[in-house]
Amino acid sequence: MLDIAIFAAATIAVLLLLAFFQAPILLWTVASGLMLATWAAALEFSAQTNAVLFFLFILIAPVLAVPAVRRRLVSDHVLAIFRRILPDMSQTEKEAIDAGTVWWDADLFSGKPDWNKMLAIPAPKLSAEEQAFLDGPCEEVCAMTNDWEVTHEYYDLPPQVWQYVKDKGFLGMIIPKQYGGLGFSAIAHSAVIMKLSTRSNALGVSVMVPNSLGPAELLLHYGTDEQKHHYLPRLAKGIDVPCFALTSPEAGSDAASIPDYGVVCKGMYQGKEVLGMRVTWDKRYITLGPVATLLGLAFRLYDPEHLLGEKADLGITCALVPTSHPGVVIGRRHLPLNAVFQNGPNSGKDVFMPIDWIIGGKDYAGKGWMMLMGCLAAGRSISLPTSSVGGAKGLARVTGAYARVRSQFKTPIGKLEGVEEALGRIAANCYMMDGVRIMTAGAVDLGEKPAVISAIAKYHMTERARQIVDDSMDIHGGKGICLGPNNWVGRGYQVIPVGITVEGANILTRTLIIFGQGAIRCHPYVLREMRAAKEMQGAAASIEFDDAFTSHIGHTLSNGVRTFVHGITSSRLGQVPRNGAPETRHYYRFASRLAAAFAFLSDVSMLAMGGALKRKEKISGRLGDVLSMLYLVSATLKHYEDQGRQKEDIPLIRWVVRDLLYAAQEAIDQILSNFPIKSVATLLRWTIFPLGMSFRPPLDSRNHECAKIVLEPGATRDRLTDGIYVGTGESDPTGVLEAAFLATIACEPVDEKLRRAVKKGQIVPQPGVDLGNLGIQNGIISAEELALWQRKEALRRNVIKVDDFPQDFGRAELAAKFAQKTHAAKAA
């Protein structure tokens, strides 16, 4: 019996090793033959038994090891079933799936992320010219912009700010220099948007939109030479202000179903009959629409008279239309939660326009969805993630400062544990978000168009920003809820749902896009299987499907075994980078374990639920959560390496990575609890969590260390909030706050002297008499210390005050002010 047990254990060990390292089928076959022969010899099977076993092996081995035999007996039959059950994809679905590129997300989906490859990705760097732009024009335009005036008085950027933005080329950052643009890198584009967003949401958005998905981006990739040379220099110099009209009342997140349409026909343009189209549209939520001079327009184009070709329904088409063109109706403005960036509806009915106004010319008629999907990832990787990071950094800095300046119960509120808990979250999330921003923008600079990663970045950066602004508002309390020129958190709190909603509503991005698109694009074999089934025929389809299908089986089996082994060994066999920091090596192991578990769980879910998984949005959303957490962990760990392993940042790493790992574990637990096939769910739980769920949320002690970073001045706080605009001078609300923060800390020894004196009875506090004056009268503090204390007190009172207004909230005063400006302008 002992021999049998030893042989059985050895056999299991060999099988586990083969699966763990995803051995090729030929090696499985050879190993199986050797193990069978070893068993036969060791256990002294009878000749008849050996003959039967040999016969079975001879029958099965070719099916496993010989592709031609395997295809004929197995794979071709599976391919036939696959073709019957696999639903057809629409053209727009195919274009969405094919859009963009896969990058680090493919490594995570493989279940075996190569951390060495990730750390070898070069960290993006700003050029000297880009840094000078950040230090010069960016700082200048921020100093020119008063957000209270923007949001309360002008309901727009002031004219001088608009003109400065145009003159300095802010609207043409992505346009190459050959067309008069700045030709900035993605990381510079990101850095500019981040800084502007910390000063004014309207400023950030007004610069962000022309540099995101819109006319310039589409022209660069698909425009004719004539279109590029005409429009790009005008866009770069701000002569033309662009907008892009996609969203319709009947087509929001389901943008592919837009009802706006055009019909190819002939008509008169500039006194001549030309080939063109009559377009009818009704759009809304169009940012910069009310002030745009150039309208990018998406609509469905029909050619009933076949003037362009055989097809009658050409599909979604993108055109450029001057807003001065007859028939274009620029509507009034929307007011999205008091965010005053220019946004509004536009429309047109039977508006004739030349066919040459199609971006790319008539050859690109009907290719609009492909164009949009191809350009979406780059803009989505930068715009909203970056503005969210800017908001997070700004709030981390001001909220930490305020929590040190503001005292209650004779204690700075930042040292109260309830407040400290929120501060720690803000600091740690801010660190992670900046890592995601840099890594994602860096991918764009490397030539990637990361479709899935951009969706992860957009969803999670806006959601983390929502959590940060909620925490900040809780800490500021009454100071935060009373709007006014001295409120630095209120407007951010108001507008955060805008970022949650646009560029793909978050609720649908999470449940439909991250895993739904990722499962096809990022999986190493699923897309190959689908293309073999739907786009290939004959021997080519058979060969491709067989290779993908058999590799897929090995992939699933390998990840299942690796998941189980990592579970019973507490991730000790997880991959780590060769040159990774010793203090973070265990996090790489944990992430490797969860990556294997995610890959295995994804495959089993797709097998068990098939096409129904697409409709099981709660489960697919949680699968997307796991993939997202792995990307956020990756970006955080890479950020630590790229910043030179700053030891003071370790508390931030420990808190945020532990938080992310725990969130991934909870998402897996919820998937298993709600898995429709309970027996499979039980098997999955035994495989993924053989010793139970081991990840725990961050410790309170780590949270305390994170909170201290934003409560104390120094290099760590500055590094965490690097790249934001900090107001200078005590006429600026954030400048006053920064001064009060530094003065409060400088004055703490004086405050401590006064507290001790009161406690000992050396000073008796008196109503209406400053404690500092009592201190100098009683010889407790010096004149220099009194001056320090009085400055601190003046700044503190300035910081904690809230704004108030006349009964009409200053409307009469504003009306008089604008009337005076109008009169002066007319006189000039």
Coordinates of C-alpha atoms in Angstrom, one line a residue, residues 401 404-405 710-714 717 739-751 788 792:
A401 CA -3.8 71.6 5.3
R404 CA -4.1 70.8 10.5
V405 CA -5.3 74.4 10.7
V710 CA -0.8 65.2 4.1
L711 CA -0.8 66.7 7.6
E712 CA 2.9 67.6 7.6
P713 CA 4.8 69.8 5.1
G714 CA 7.8 68.2 3.4
R717 CA 3.6 65.8 0.7
A739 CA 0.4 80.1 4.5
A740 CA -1.9 79.2 7.4
F741 CA -0.8 75.6 7.3
L742 CA 2.9 76.5 7.5
A743 CA 2.2 79.2 10.2
T744 CA 0.2 76.7 12.3
I745 CA 3.0 74.2 12.3
A746 CA 5.7 76.9 13.0
C747 CA 3.6 78.2 15.9
E748 CA 2.9 74.8 17.6
P749 CA 5.7 75.2 20.1
V750 CA 4.2 78.6 21.1
D751 CA 0.8 77.1 21.4
L788 CA 4.3 84.4 15.2
K792 CA -1.0 82.3 12.7

